[in-house]
Amino acid sequence: MASQSFHPPQRTLMGPGPSDVHPRILEALARPTIGHLDPAFVEMMESLKELLRYAFQTGNTLTMPVSAPGSAGMETCFVNLVEPGDKVVVCRNGVFGGRMVENVERAGGVAVPVDDPWGRPVDPDRLEDALKANPDARIVAFVHAETSTGAASDAAVLAQIAHRHDCLVIVDAVTSLGGIPVRVDDWDLDAVYSGTQKCLSCTPGLSPVTFGERAMEKIRGRKTRPQSWFLDLNLVLGYWGSEGRRTYHHTAPVNALYGLHEALVLLHEEGLESAWARHRRNHAALRAGIEAMGLSLPVPEAARLPQLNAVSIPAGVDDAAVRRRLLEDYSLEIGAGLGALAGKVWRVGLMGHSSNPRNVLLFLGALDAVLGEMNAPIERGVAVDAARRRYRDAD
Ligand SMILES: *Cc1c(COP(=O)(O)O)cnc(C)c1O
């Protein structure tokens, strides 16, 4: 009989998300459920929006969590900003850029994909060329941190090019927020969505979004209603928007929002700059260990995401068998390669609360032992030392 409580195993989460959830967040999730129109809850929401503005580095009034995972934040941006017939240039250098193309088409838009190789950042020159060839384009969309490959693109430069061609920008910051700088106002980003389970270290299921004035203008000026009732911002705003008067739209996921609030308090306590520095430091130690073993990080150094590390799989090694050993013997999860990188790389996440020296050393020791037992062509017994040396040198 399956009539027993479910007790998940204790894991160390070093994949592409979810990341390890901070105990203070788990504790916040277990606090008493109250009504989502309760004045105490409404007050918490105001504080949550303020904390989100800090995380996004923005003054945007419309900054709030969508009640569904990162993919719903993506869809919120596309269904509200893309009107039937709108031409949208989509930079595509991995899985998530591909999903943006789907979103444009389903919203009735015309997608113009601009492709870059997987594992490389978006090339600004290619975007410029595409915009010159498509002067009627209205929107540019790109992924800031491609979780499928571990490559970061230059959001500030891409946004500048888009604006020069009178386009709005939609930016996927699901994996970047909290892990590397995301400066919505300084970079002049119009619509940005993120997720809770990557570098915010919260449970999956919410998607912070922020919209600037230009984006709001386009939404207010729509000739047709978005095809999604649930994600229609004009309706959602009746609940999240104005202080005080709140009308029922959907029942907010009360406890999940306690969790996000706590995650953002943690981020605020640490400070964005310190969180970014911590992600860089742990990445540097991981890299030292990986390279000491004789393995490589295929993404070019300047574009490497500290929170998502693509690691080349040595020749002749059974990708899935290694991941299974790590999970079964060390209760440690890492990610497989996707698409063009399937079977070629592992994706090792150091996101949010998972980005700590204990995880780096655990993973390196475990990988060293597992690959050693398989007689893989690596330098054995040196990875952990190399990482520890890197931490000491950084102090
Ligand atoms: C994880 C991820 C998403 C989707 O988020 P979900 O919470 O899984 O829906 C979108 N974009 C990027 C870059 C991601 O890493």
mmCIF file of C-alpha atoms and ligand atoms in Angstrom:
data_model
loop_
_atom_site.group_PDB
_atom_site.id
_atom_site.type_symbol
_atom_site.label_atom_id
_atom_site.label_comp_id
_atom_site.label_asym_id
_atom_site.label_seq_id
_atom_site.Cartn_x
_atom_site.Cartn_y
_atom_site.Cartn_z
ATOM 1 C CA MET A 1 0.000 0.000 0.000
ATOM 2 C CA ALA A 2 1.182 3.476 -0.848
ATOM 3 C CA SER A 3 -0.592 4.977 2.164
ATOM 4 C CA GLN A 4 2.547 6.120 3.977
ATOM 5 C CA SER A 5 4.073 9.550 4.385
ATOM 6 C CA PHE A 6 6.744 10.369 1.865
ATOM 7 C CA HIS A 7 10.208 10.973 3.278
ATOM 8 C CA PRO A 8 12.636 12.012 0.548
ATOM 9 C CA PRO A 9 16.312 11.084 0.877
ATOM 10 C CA GLN A 10 18.760 13.784 1.965
ATOM 11 C CA ARG A 11 20.593 14.852 -1.197
ATOM 12 C CA THR A 12 23.288 17.300 -2.100
ATOM 13 C CA LEU A 13 21.911 19.129 -5.131
ATOM 14 C CA MET A 14 24.623 20.094 -7.604
ATOM 15 C CA GLY A 15 22.649 19.894 -10.808
ATOM 16 C CA PRO A 16 20.993 22.596 -12.928
ATOM 17 C CA GLY A 17 18.300 23.144 -10.276
ATOM 18 C CA PRO A 18 16.725 22.819 -7.852
ATOM 19 C CA SER A 19 19.656 23.726 -5.633
ATOM 20 C CA ASP A 20 20.008 22.935 -1.921
ATOM 21 C CA VAL A 21 17.299 24.802 -0.026
ATOM 22 C CA HIS A 22 18.506 26.751 2.990
ATOM 23 C CA PRO A 23 17.096 25.352 6.290
ATOM 24 C CA ARG A 24 15.704 28.775 7.184
ATOM 25 C CA ILE A 25 13.606 28.647 4.007
ATOM 26 C CA LEU A 26 12.303 25.152 4.784
ATOM 27 C CA GLU A 27 11.378 26.379 8.232
ATOM 28 C CA ALA A 28 9.568 29.418 6.798
ATOM 29 C CA LEU A 29 7.516 27.151 4.504
ATOM 30 C CA ALA A 30 6.142 25.323 7.546
ATOM 31 C CA ARG A 31 4.707 28.457 9.200
ATOM 32 C CA PRO A 32 0.917 28.705 9.632
ATOM 33 C CA THR A 33 -1.094 29.241 6.484
ATOM 34 C CA ILE A 34 -3.183 32.410 6.578
ATOM 35 C CA GLY A 35 -5.621 33.914 4.100
ATOM 36 C CA HIS A 36 -4.049 35.467 1.026
ATOM 37 C CA LEU A 37 -6.060 38.646 1.590
ATOM 38 C CA ASP A 38 -5.176 38.756 5.314
ATOM 39 C CA PRO A 39 -3.661 42.156 6.175
ATOM 40 C CA ALA A 40 -0.606 40.402 7.641
ATOM 41 C CA PHE A 41 -0.086 38.543 4.381
ATOM 42 C CA VAL A 42 -0.576 41.669 2.304
ATOM 43 C CA GLU A 43 2.097 43.389 4.392
ATOM 44 C CA MET A 44 4.499 40.481 3.780
ATOM 45 C CA MET A 45 3.855 40.793 0.030
ATOM 46 C CA GLU A 46 4.805 44.460 0.051
ATOM 47 C CA SER A 47 8.066 43.577 1.777
ATOM 48 C CA LEU A 48 8.598 40.730 -0.694
ATOM 49 C CA LYS A 49 8.237 43.092 -3.663
ATOM 50 C CA GLU A 50 10.717 45.486 -2.085
ATOM 51 C CA LEU A 51 13.227 42.657 -1.578
ATOM 52 C CA LEU A 52 12.720 41.532 -5.186
ATOM 53 C CA ARG A 53 13.500 45.048 -6.413
ATOM 54 C CA TYR A 54 16.772 44.801 -4.510
ATOM 55 C CA ALA A 55 17.569 41.394 -6.033
ATOM 56 C CA PHE A 56 16.830 42.705 -9.549
ATOM 57 C CA GLN A 57 18.473 46.087 -8.835
ATOM 58 C CA THR A 58 15.440 47.958 -10.099
ATOM 59 C CA GLY A 59 12.932 50.564 -9.090
ATOM 60 C CA ASN A 60 10.227 49.009 -11.312
ATOM 61 C CA THR A 61 6.808 49.177 -9.653
ATOM 62 C CA LEU A 62 5.721 46.027 -11.441
ATOM 63 C CA THR A 63 8.076 43.576 -9.747
ATOM 64 C CA MET A 64 6.415 40.485 -8.335
ATOM 65 C CA PRO A 65 6.461 36.692 -8.257
ATOM 66 C CA VAL A 66 4.303 34.808 -10.750
ATOM 67 C CA SER A 67 2.591 31.860 -9.000
ATOM 68 C CA ALA A 68 4.261 29.138 -11.063
ATOM 69 C CA PRO A 69 7.818 28.091 -12.019
ATOM 70 C CA GLY A 70 10.340 29.911 -14.200
ATOM 71 C CA SER A 71 8.685 28.659 -17.372
ATOM 72 C CA ALA A 72 5.549 30.581 -16.379
ATOM 73 C CA GLY A 73 7.600 33.746 -15.915
ATOM 74 C CA MET A 74 8.899 33.189 -19.435
ATOM 75 C CA GLU A 75 5.376 32.755 -20.723
ATOM 76 C CA THR A 76 4.167 35.834 -18.790
ATOM 77 C CA CYS A 77 6.685 37.975 -20.650
ATOM 78 C CA PHE A 78 5.848 36.577 -24.079
ATOM 79 C CA VAL A 79 2.047 36.409 -23.873
ATOM 80 C CA ASN A 80 1.813 39.961 -22.545
ATOM 81 C CA LEU A 81 4.404 41.633 -24.762
ATOM 82 C CA VAL A 82 4.007 39.775 -28.049
ATOM 83 C CA GLU A 83 0.901 40.623 -30.049
ATOM 84 C CA PRO A 84 -0.166 38.622 -33.092
ATOM 85 C CA GLY A 85 2.060 39.607 -36.006
ATOM 86 C CA ASP A 86 4.866 41.101 -33.869
ATOM 87 C CA LYS A 87 8.301 40.195 -35.119
ATOM 88 C CA VAL A 88 10.643 39.014 -32.347
ATOM 89 C CA VAL A 89 14.363 38.377 -32.754
ATOM 90 C CA VAL A 90 15.338 35.484 -30.481
ATOM 91 C CA CYS A 91 18.979 34.788 -29.692
ATOM 92 C CA ARG A 92 19.349 31.036 -29.412
ATOM 93 C CA ASN A 93 22.450 29.386 -27.948
ATOM 94 C CA GLY A 94 20.876 26.568 -25.953
ATOM 95 C CA VAL A 95 17.651 24.941 -24.781
ATOM 96 C CA PHE A 96 15.997 27.984 -23.288
ATOM 97 C CA GLY A 97 16.462 30.203 -26.331
ATOM 98 C CA GLY A 98 14.697 27.436 -28.264
ATOM 99 C CA ARG A 99 11.766 27.637 -25.858
ATOM 100 C CA MET A 100 11.566 31.389 -26.404
ATOM 101 C CA VAL A 101 11.021 30.756 -30.129
ATOM 102 C CA GLU A 102 8.125 28.420 -29.211
ATOM 103 C CA ASN A 103 6.658 31.065 -26.941
ATOM 104 C CA VAL A 104 6.766 33.733 -29.651
ATOM 105 C CA GLU A 105 5.059 31.480 -32.163
ATOM 106 C CA ARG A 106 2.339 30.376 -29.765
ATOM 107 C CA ALA A 107 1.601 34.019 -28.945
ATOM 108 C CA GLY A 108 1.024 34.592 -32.659
ATOM 109 C CA GLY A 109 4.305 36.392 -33.216
ATOM 110 C CA VAL A 110 6.884 35.883 -35.939
ATOM 111 C CA ALA A 111 10.139 34.549 -34.476
ATOM 112 C CA VAL A 112 13.474 35.336 -36.104
ATOM 113 C CA PRO A 113 15.977 32.958 -34.473
ATOM 114 C CA VAL A 114 19.612 34.046 -34.389
ATOM 115 C CA ASP A 115 21.759 31.020 -33.640
ATOM 116 C CA ASP A 116 25.047 30.755 -31.815
ATOM 117 C CA PRO A 117 26.856 27.502 -31.051
ATOM 118 C CA TRP A 118 25.911 25.746 -27.818
ATOM 119 C CA GLY A 119 28.388 26.579 -25.059
ATOM 120 C CA ARG A 120 29.129 30.029 -26.484
ATOM 121 C CA PRO A 121 27.657 33.387 -25.493
ATOM 122 C CA VAL A 122 25.281 35.239 -27.807
ATOM 123 C CA ASP A 123 27.326 37.131 -30.404
ATOM 124 C CA PRO A 124 26.312 40.838 -30.358
ATOM 125 C CA ASP A 125 27.367 41.288 -34.000
ATOM 126 C CA ARG A 126 24.976 38.581 -35.119
ATOM 127 C CA LEU A 127 22.147 40.289 -33.251
ATOM 128 C CA GLU A 128 23.057 43.598 -34.873
ATOM 129 C CA ASP A 129 23.002 41.982 -38.334
ATOM 130 C CA ALA A 130 19.626 40.355 -37.669
ATOM 131 C CA LEU A 131 18.144 43.671 -36.575
ATOM 132 C CA LYS A 132 19.496 45.419 -39.664
ATOM 133 C CA ALA A 133 17.925 42.713 -41.824
ATOM 134 C CA ASN A 134 14.626 42.958 -39.893
ATOM 135 C CA PRO A 135 13.921 46.658 -39.318
ATOM 136 C CA ASP A 136 10.293 45.819 -38.460
ATOM 137 C CA ALA A 137 11.282 43.732 -35.404
ATOM 138 C CA ARG A 138 9.626 44.949 -32.191
ATOM 139 C CA ILE A 139 11.272 42.802 -29.516
ATOM 140 C CA VAL A 140 14.615 41.092 -28.836
ATOM 141 C CA ALA A 141 14.715 38.107 -26.469
ATOM 142 C CA PHE A 142 17.745 36.361 -25.024
ATOM 143 C CA VAL A 143 18.884 34.174 -22.149
ATOM 144 C CA HIS A 144 21.354 35.831 -19.792
ATOM 145 C CA ALA A 145 22.646 32.590 -18.242
ATOM 146 C CA GLU A 146 22.098 29.482 -20.418
ATOM 147 C CA THR A 147 21.685 26.691 -17.893
ATOM 148 C CA SER A 148 21.789 24.081 -20.633
ATOM 149 C CA THR A 149 25.410 24.931 -21.453
ATOM 150 C CA GLY A 150 26.866 27.131 -18.682
ATOM 151 C CA ALA A 151 27.442 30.174 -20.909
ATOM 152 C CA ALA A 152 26.753 33.776 -19.866
ATOM 153 C CA SER A 153 25.871 36.443 -22.428
ATOM 154 C CA ASP A 154 26.475 40.181 -22.115
ATOM 155 C CA ALA A 155 22.975 41.411 -21.247
ATOM 156 C CA ALA A 156 23.952 45.093 -21.129
ATOM 157 C CA VAL A 157 25.452 45.080 -24.623
ATOM 158 C CA LEU A 158 22.610 43.060 -26.167
ATOM 159 C CA ALA A 159 20.008 45.388 -24.625
ATOM 160 C CA GLN A 160 21.848 48.436 -25.956
ATOM 161 C CA ILE A 161 21.817 47.046 -29.487
ATOM 162 C CA ALA A 162 18.121 46.156 -29.222
ATOM 163 C CA HIS A 163 17.187 49.650 -28.038
ATOM 164 C CA ARG A 164 19.210 51.261 -30.786
ATOM 165 C CA HIS A 165 16.886 49.422 -33.167
ATOM 166 C CA ASP A 166 13.757 50.475 -31.238
ATOM 167 C CA CYS A 167 13.129 47.041 -29.780
ATOM 168 C CA LEU A 168 12.083 46.059 -26.279
ATOM 169 C CA VAL A 169 14.123 43.331 -24.597
ATOM 170 C CA ILE A 170 12.869 40.228 -22.822
ATOM 171 C CA VAL A 171 15.591 38.657 -20.683
ATOM 172 C CA ASP A 172 15.715 35.216 -19.080
ATOM 173 C CA ALA A 173 17.495 35.667 -15.738
ATOM 174 C CA VAL A 174 16.337 32.384 -14.198
ATOM 175 C CA THR A 175 19.828 31.098 -13.458
ATOM 176 C CA SER A 176 21.614 34.433 -13.217
ATOM 177 C CA LEU A 177 19.603 36.147 -10.453
ATOM 178 C CA GLY A 178 21.537 35.954 -7.180
ATOM 179 C CA GLY A 179 24.527 34.200 -8.767
ATOM 180 C CA ILE A 180 26.022 36.840 -11.067
ATOM 181 C CA PRO A 181 25.195 40.551 -11.477
ATOM 182 C CA VAL A 182 21.746 41.304 -12.886
ATOM 183 C CA ARG A 183 21.263 45.074 -13.051
ATOM 184 C CA VAL A 184 17.842 45.665 -14.531
ATOM 185 C CA ASP A 185 17.890 49.474 -14.315
ATOM 186 C CA ASP A 186 21.554 50.087 -15.187
ATOM 187 C CA TRP A 187 21.278 47.779 -18.180
ATOM 188 C CA ASP A 188 17.874 49.158 -19.163
ATOM 189 C CA LEU A 189 16.153 45.758 -19.417
ATOM 190 C CA ASP A 190 12.425 45.982 -20.215
ATOM 191 C CA ALA A 191 11.021 42.636 -19.089
ATOM 192 C CA VAL A 192 12.933 40.115 -17.011
ATOM 193 C CA TYR A 193 11.883 36.813 -15.478
ATOM 194 C CA SER A 194 13.642 34.523 -13.037
ATOM 195 C CA GLY A 195 13.036 31.430 -10.925
ATOM 196 C CA THR A 196 13.237 30.534 -7.266
ATOM 197 C CA GLN A 197 15.062 27.211 -7.357
ATOM 198 C CA LYS A 198 18.394 28.229 -8.895
ATOM 199 C CA CYS A 199 20.582 30.845 -7.202
ATOM 200 C CA LEU A 200 17.847 31.979 -4.806
ATOM 201 C CA SER A 201 17.979 28.477 -3.258
ATOM 202 C CA CYS A 202 14.271 28.387 -2.679
ATOM 203 C CA THR A 203 11.885 25.568 -3.557
ATOM 204 C CA PRO A 204 10.782 25.362 -7.203
ATOM 205 C CA GLY A 205 7.456 26.825 -8.235
ATOM 206 C CA LEU A 206 7.618 30.633 -8.297
ATOM 207 C CA SER A 207 8.878 33.034 -10.911
ATOM 208 C CA PRO A 208 9.907 36.585 -9.995
ATOM 209 C CA VAL A 209 9.327 39.020 -12.870
ATOM 210 C CA THR A 210 9.917 42.725 -13.378
ATOM 211 C CA PHE A 211 8.586 45.058 -16.083
ATOM 212 C CA GLY A 212 9.846 48.555 -16.907
ATOM 213 C CA GLU A 213 7.789 51.519 -18.109
ATOM 214 C CA ARG A 214 8.332 50.883 -21.845
ATOM 215 C CA ALA A 215 7.093 47.321 -21.463
ATOM 216 C CA MET A 216 4.074 48.485 -19.464
ATOM 217 C CA GLU A 217 3.244 50.969 -22.200
ATOM 218 C CA LYS A 218 3.244 48.227 -24.802
ATOM 219 C CA ILE A 219 1.041 46.053 -22.610
ATOM 220 C CA ARG A 220 -1.424 48.893 -21.928
ATOM 221 C CA GLY A 221 -1.570 49.676 -25.666
ATOM 222 C CA ARG A 222 -2.425 46.133 -26.766
ATOM 223 C CA LYS A 223 -5.172 45.822 -29.338
ATOM 224 C CA THR A 224 -5.945 42.218 -28.394
ATOM 225 C CA ARG A 225 -6.141 40.454 -25.039
ATOM 226 C CA PRO A 226 -3.359 37.964 -24.245
ATOM 227 C CA GLN A 227 -4.507 34.436 -24.996
ATOM 228 C CA SER A 228 -3.725 33.368 -21.411
ATOM 229 C CA TRP A 229 -6.241 34.357 -18.749
ATOM 230 C CA PHE A 230 -4.038 33.247 -15.846
ATOM 231 C CA LEU A 231 -0.943 35.161 -16.970
ATOM 232 C CA ASP A 232 -2.698 38.318 -18.217
ATOM 233 C CA LEU A 233 -0.832 41.012 -16.288
ATOM 234 C CA ASN A 234 -3.721 43.439 -16.397
ATOM 235 C CA LEU A 235 -5.728 40.936 -14.341
ATOM 236 C CA VAL A 236 -2.862 39.763 -12.110
ATOM 237 C CA LEU A 237 -2.122 43.355 -11.205
ATOM 238 C CA GLY A 238 -5.525 43.706 -9.557
ATOM 239 C CA TYR A 239 -4.114 41.444 -6.873
ATOM 240 C CA TRP A 240 -0.407 42.218 -6.772
ATOM 241 C CA GLY A 241 -0.426 45.742 -8.102
ATOM 242 C CA SER A 242 -1.829 48.542 -5.986
ATOM 243 C CA GLU A 243 -1.264 48.906 -2.266
ATOM 244 C CA GLY A 244 -4.394 48.292 -0.235
ATOM 245 C CA ARG A 245 -7.168 47.427 -2.681
ATOM 246 C CA ARG A 246 -6.722 43.826 -3.661
ATOM 247 C CA THR A 247 -9.123 41.836 -5.735
ATOM 248 C CA TYR A 248 -9.166 38.086 -5.938
ATOM 249 C CA HIS A 249 -7.482 36.694 -9.049
ATOM 250 C CA HIS A 250 -6.189 33.319 -7.914
ATOM 251 C CA THR A 251 -5.334 32.023 -4.464
ATOM 252 C CA ALA A 252 -1.731 32.989 -3.919
ATOM 253 C CA PRO A 253 0.551 30.082 -2.912
ATOM 254 C CA VAL A 254 0.781 31.441 0.621
ATOM 255 C CA ASN A 255 3.453 29.211 2.151
ATOM 256 C CA ALA A 256 5.569 29.147 -0.985
ATOM 257 C CA LEU A 257 5.673 32.932 -0.775
ATOM 258 C CA TYR A 258 6.882 32.751 2.850
ATOM 259 C CA GLY A 259 9.724 30.660 1.469
ATOM 260 C CA LEU A 260 10.613 33.149 -1.233
ATOM 261 C CA HIS A 261 10.429 35.991 1.260
ATOM 262 C CA GLU A 262 12.906 34.197 3.531
ATOM 263 C CA ALA A 263 15.188 33.439 0.554
ATOM 264 C CA LEU A 264 15.259 37.127 -0.308
ATOM 265 C CA VAL A 265 15.894 38.123 3.314
ATOM 266 C CA LEU A 266 18.880 35.742 3.277
ATOM 267 C CA LEU A 267 20.156 37.303 0.053
ATOM 268 C CA HIS A 268 19.731 40.784 1.505
ATOM 269 C CA GLU A 269 21.570 39.810 4.694
ATOM 270 C CA GLU A 270 24.493 38.427 2.721
ATOM 271 C CA GLY A 271 24.414 41.282 0.215
ATOM 272 C CA LEU A 272 24.358 40.852 -3.549
ATOM 273 C CA GLU A 273 28.048 41.653 -3.999
ATOM 274 C CA SER A 274 29.042 39.057 -1.396
ATOM 275 C CA ALA A 275 26.757 36.444 -2.949
ATOM 276 C CA TRP A 276 28.312 37.031 -6.371
ATOM 277 C CA ALA A 277 31.824 36.841 -4.868
ATOM 278 C CA ARG A 278 30.958 33.587 -3.085
ATOM 279 C CA HIS A 279 29.774 32.052 -6.370
ATOM 280 C CA ARG A 280 33.030 33.123 -8.057
ATOM 281 C CA ARG A 281 35.209 31.772 -5.240
ATOM 282 C CA ASN A 282 33.602 28.328 -5.197
ATOM 283 C CA HIS A 283 33.688 28.149 -8.980
ATOM 284 C CA ALA A 284 37.422 28.929 -8.939
ATOM 285 C CA ALA A 285 38.075 26.096 -6.471
ATOM 286 C CA LEU A 286 35.949 23.646 -8.479
ATOM 287 C CA ARG A 287 37.787 24.624 -11.610
ATOM 288 C CA ALA A 288 41.185 24.120 -9.941
ATOM 289 C CA GLY A 289 40.149 20.609 -8.910
ATOM 290 C CA ILE A 290 38.685 19.689 -12.288
ATOM 291 C CA GLU A 291 41.736 20.908 -14.180
ATOM 292 C CA ALA A 292 44.121 19.163 -11.770
ATOM 293 C CA MET A 293 42.331 15.896 -12.652
ATOM 294 C CA GLY A 294 43.052 16.612 -16.304
ATOM 295 C CA LEU A 295 39.446 17.380 -17.220
ATOM 296 C CA SER A 296 38.362 20.603 -18.879
ATOM 297 C CA LEU A 297 35.611 23.181 -18.821
ATOM 298 C CA PRO A 298 34.596 23.600 -22.465
ATOM 299 C CA VAL A 299 32.875 26.995 -22.171
ATOM 300 C CA PRO A 300 35.390 29.808 -22.934
ATOM 301 C CA GLU A 301 36.675 31.308 -19.694
ATOM 302 C CA ALA A 302 35.237 34.793 -20.209
ATOM 303 C CA ALA A 303 31.711 33.393 -20.639
ATOM 304 C CA ARG A 304 31.753 30.778 -17.872
ATOM 305 C CA LEU A 305 28.912 30.874 -15.376
ATOM 306 C CA PRO A 306 30.264 30.312 -11.858
ATOM 307 C CA GLN A 307 26.934 28.741 -10.839
ATOM 308 C CA LEU A 308 26.688 26.204 -13.685
ATOM 309 C CA ASN A 309 29.828 24.395 -14.738
ATOM 310 C CA ALA A 310 29.953 22.262 -17.866
ATOM 311 C CA VAL A 311 32.679 19.647 -17.286
ATOM 312 C CA SER A 312 33.959 17.538 -20.174
ATOM 313 C CA ILE A 313 33.395 13.789 -19.797
ATOM 314 C CA PRO A 314 36.653 11.876 -20.298
ATOM 315 C CA ALA A 315 36.875 9.533 -23.285
ATOM 316 C CA GLY A 316 35.331 6.087 -22.809
ATOM 317 C CA VAL A 317 33.533 6.986 -19.573
ATOM 318 C CA ASP A 318 29.870 5.983 -19.186
ATOM 319 C CA ASP A 319 28.155 9.290 -18.447
ATOM 320 C CA ALA A 320 25.011 7.845 -16.877
ATOM 321 C CA ALA A 321 26.915 5.281 -14.783
ATOM 322 C CA VAL A 322 28.980 8.036 -13.164
ATOM 323 C CA ARG A 323 25.899 10.082 -12.308
ATOM 324 C CA ARG A 324 24.209 6.990 -10.895
ATOM 325 C CA ARG A 325 27.233 6.161 -8.681
ATOM 326 C CA LEU A 326 27.338 9.725 -7.389
ATOM 327 C CA LEU A 327 23.644 9.585 -6.533
ATOM 328 C CA GLU A 328 23.644 6.126 -4.977
ATOM 329 C CA ASP A 329 26.933 6.230 -3.085
ATOM 330 C CA TYR A 330 27.200 9.940 -2.231
ATOM 331 C CA SER A 331 23.545 11.051 -2.465
ATOM 332 C CA LEU A 332 24.883 13.739 -4.768
ATOM 333 C CA GLU A 333 23.047 14.952 -7.852
ATOM 334 C CA ILE A 334 24.701 16.510 -10.903
ATOM 335 C CA GLY A 335 23.133 17.169 -14.299
ATOM 336 C CA ALA A 336 23.549 15.510 -17.680
ATOM 337 C CA GLY A 337 24.408 17.376 -20.854
ATOM 338 C CA LEU A 338 21.501 18.382 -23.084
ATOM 339 C CA GLY A 339 20.996 18.598 -26.830
ATOM 340 C CA ALA A 340 24.263 19.162 -28.656
ATOM 341 C CA LEU A 341 26.171 18.543 -25.394
ATOM 342 C CA ALA A 342 24.408 15.304 -24.358
ATOM 343 C CA GLY A 343 26.970 12.659 -23.402
ATOM 344 C CA LYS A 344 29.799 15.204 -23.792
ATOM 345 C CA VAL A 345 29.529 17.153 -20.523
ATOM 346 C CA TRP A 346 28.240 16.975 -16.993
ATOM 347 C CA ARG A 347 26.541 20.053 -15.634
ATOM 348 C CA VAL A 348 27.725 20.810 -12.131
ATOM 349 C CA GLY A 349 25.656 23.424 -10.357
ATOM 350 C CA LEU A 350 27.009 25.647 -7.594
ATOM 351 C CA MET A 351 23.875 27.684 -7.155
ATOM 352 C CA GLY A 352 22.812 29.675 -4.130
ATOM 353 C CA HIS A 353 23.071 27.680 -0.912
ATOM 354 C CA SER A 354 24.745 24.854 -2.877
ATOM 355 C CA SER A 355 27.660 27.159 -3.647
ATOM 356 C CA ASN A 356 29.880 26.325 -0.679
ATOM 357 C CA PRO A 357 33.308 24.749 -0.083
ATOM 358 C CA ARG A 358 31.870 21.597 1.479
ATOM 359 C CA ASN A 359 29.954 20.782 -1.731
ATOM 360 C CA VAL A 360 32.952 21.557 -3.928
ATOM 361 C CA LEU A 361 35.234 19.266 -1.916
ATOM 362 C CA LEU A 362 32.596 16.529 -1.614
ATOM 363 C CA PHE A 363 31.992 16.520 -5.363
ATOM 364 C CA LEU A 364 35.681 16.507 -6.285
ATOM 365 C CA GLY A 365 36.473 13.700 -3.854
ATOM 366 C CA ALA A 366 33.489 11.683 -5.063
ATOM 367 C CA LEU A 367 34.212 12.189 -8.756
ATOM 368 C CA ASP A 368 37.867 11.307 -8.211
ATOM 369 C CA ALA A 369 36.916 8.037 -6.499
ATOM 370 C CA VAL A 370 34.171 7.077 -8.971
ATOM 371 C CA LEU A 371 36.272 7.790 -12.068
ATOM 372 C CA GLY A 372 39.249 6.081 -10.437
ATOM 373 C CA GLU A 373 37.282 2.877 -9.898
ATOM 374 C CA MET A 374 36.307 2.976 -13.566
ATOM 375 C CA ASN A 375 39.964 3.329 -14.566
ATOM 376 C CA ALA A 376 39.126 6.551 -16.369
ATOM 377 C CA PRO A 377 42.096 8.488 -17.802
ATOM 378 C CA ILE A 378 42.408 11.086 -15.027
ATOM 379 C CA GLU A 379 45.079 12.261 -12.626
ATOM 380 C CA ARG A 380 43.987 10.572 -9.397
ATOM 381 C CA GLY A 381 44.093 11.918 -5.856
ATOM 382 C CA VAL A 382 44.944 15.541 -6.655
ATOM 383 C CA ALA A 383 41.615 17.312 -7.191
ATOM 384 C CA VAL A 384 40.678 17.986 -3.569
ATOM 385 C CA ASP A 385 44.181 19.286 -2.777
ATOM 386 C CA ALA A 386 44.101 21.628 -5.747
ATOM 387 C CA ALA A 387 40.739 23.047 -4.671
ATOM 388 C CA ARG A 388 41.874 23.483 -1.059
ATOM 389 C CA ARG A 389 44.977 25.289 -2.261
ATOM 390 C CA ARG A 390 42.807 27.616 -4.346
ATOM 391 C CA TYR A 391 40.670 28.451 -1.302
ATOM 392 C CA ARG A 392 43.795 29.153 0.762
ATOM 393 C CA ASP A 393 45.318 31.355 -1.940
ATOM 394 C CA ALA A 394 42.088 33.316 -2.178
ATOM 395 C CA ASP A 395 42.107 34.091 1.563
HETATM 396 C C1 LIG B 1 15.373 26.434 -15.097
HETATM 397 C C2 LIG B 1 15.275 27.422 -16.197
HETATM 398 C C3 LIG B 1 14.047 27.847 -16.731
HETATM 399 C C4 LIG B 1 12.740 27.226 -16.348
HETATM 400 O O1 LIG B 1 12.454 27.321 -15.004
HETATM 401 P P1 LIG B 1 11.457 26.255 -14.346
HETATM 402 O O2 LIG B 1 11.360 26.721 -12.937
HETATM 403 O O3 LIG B 1 12.099 24.926 -14.525
HETATM 404 O O4 LIG B 1 10.166 26.343 -15.061
HETATM 405 C C5 LIG B 1 14.063 28.819 -17.707
HETATM 406 N N1 LIG B 1 15.213 29.375 -18.144
HETATM 407 C C6 LIG B 1 16.410 28.989 -17.652
HETATM 408 C C7 LIG B 1 17.645 29.640 -18.177
HETATM 409 C C8 LIG B 1 16.475 28.008 -16.667
HETATM 410 O O5 LIG B 1 17.662 27.631 -16.200
#
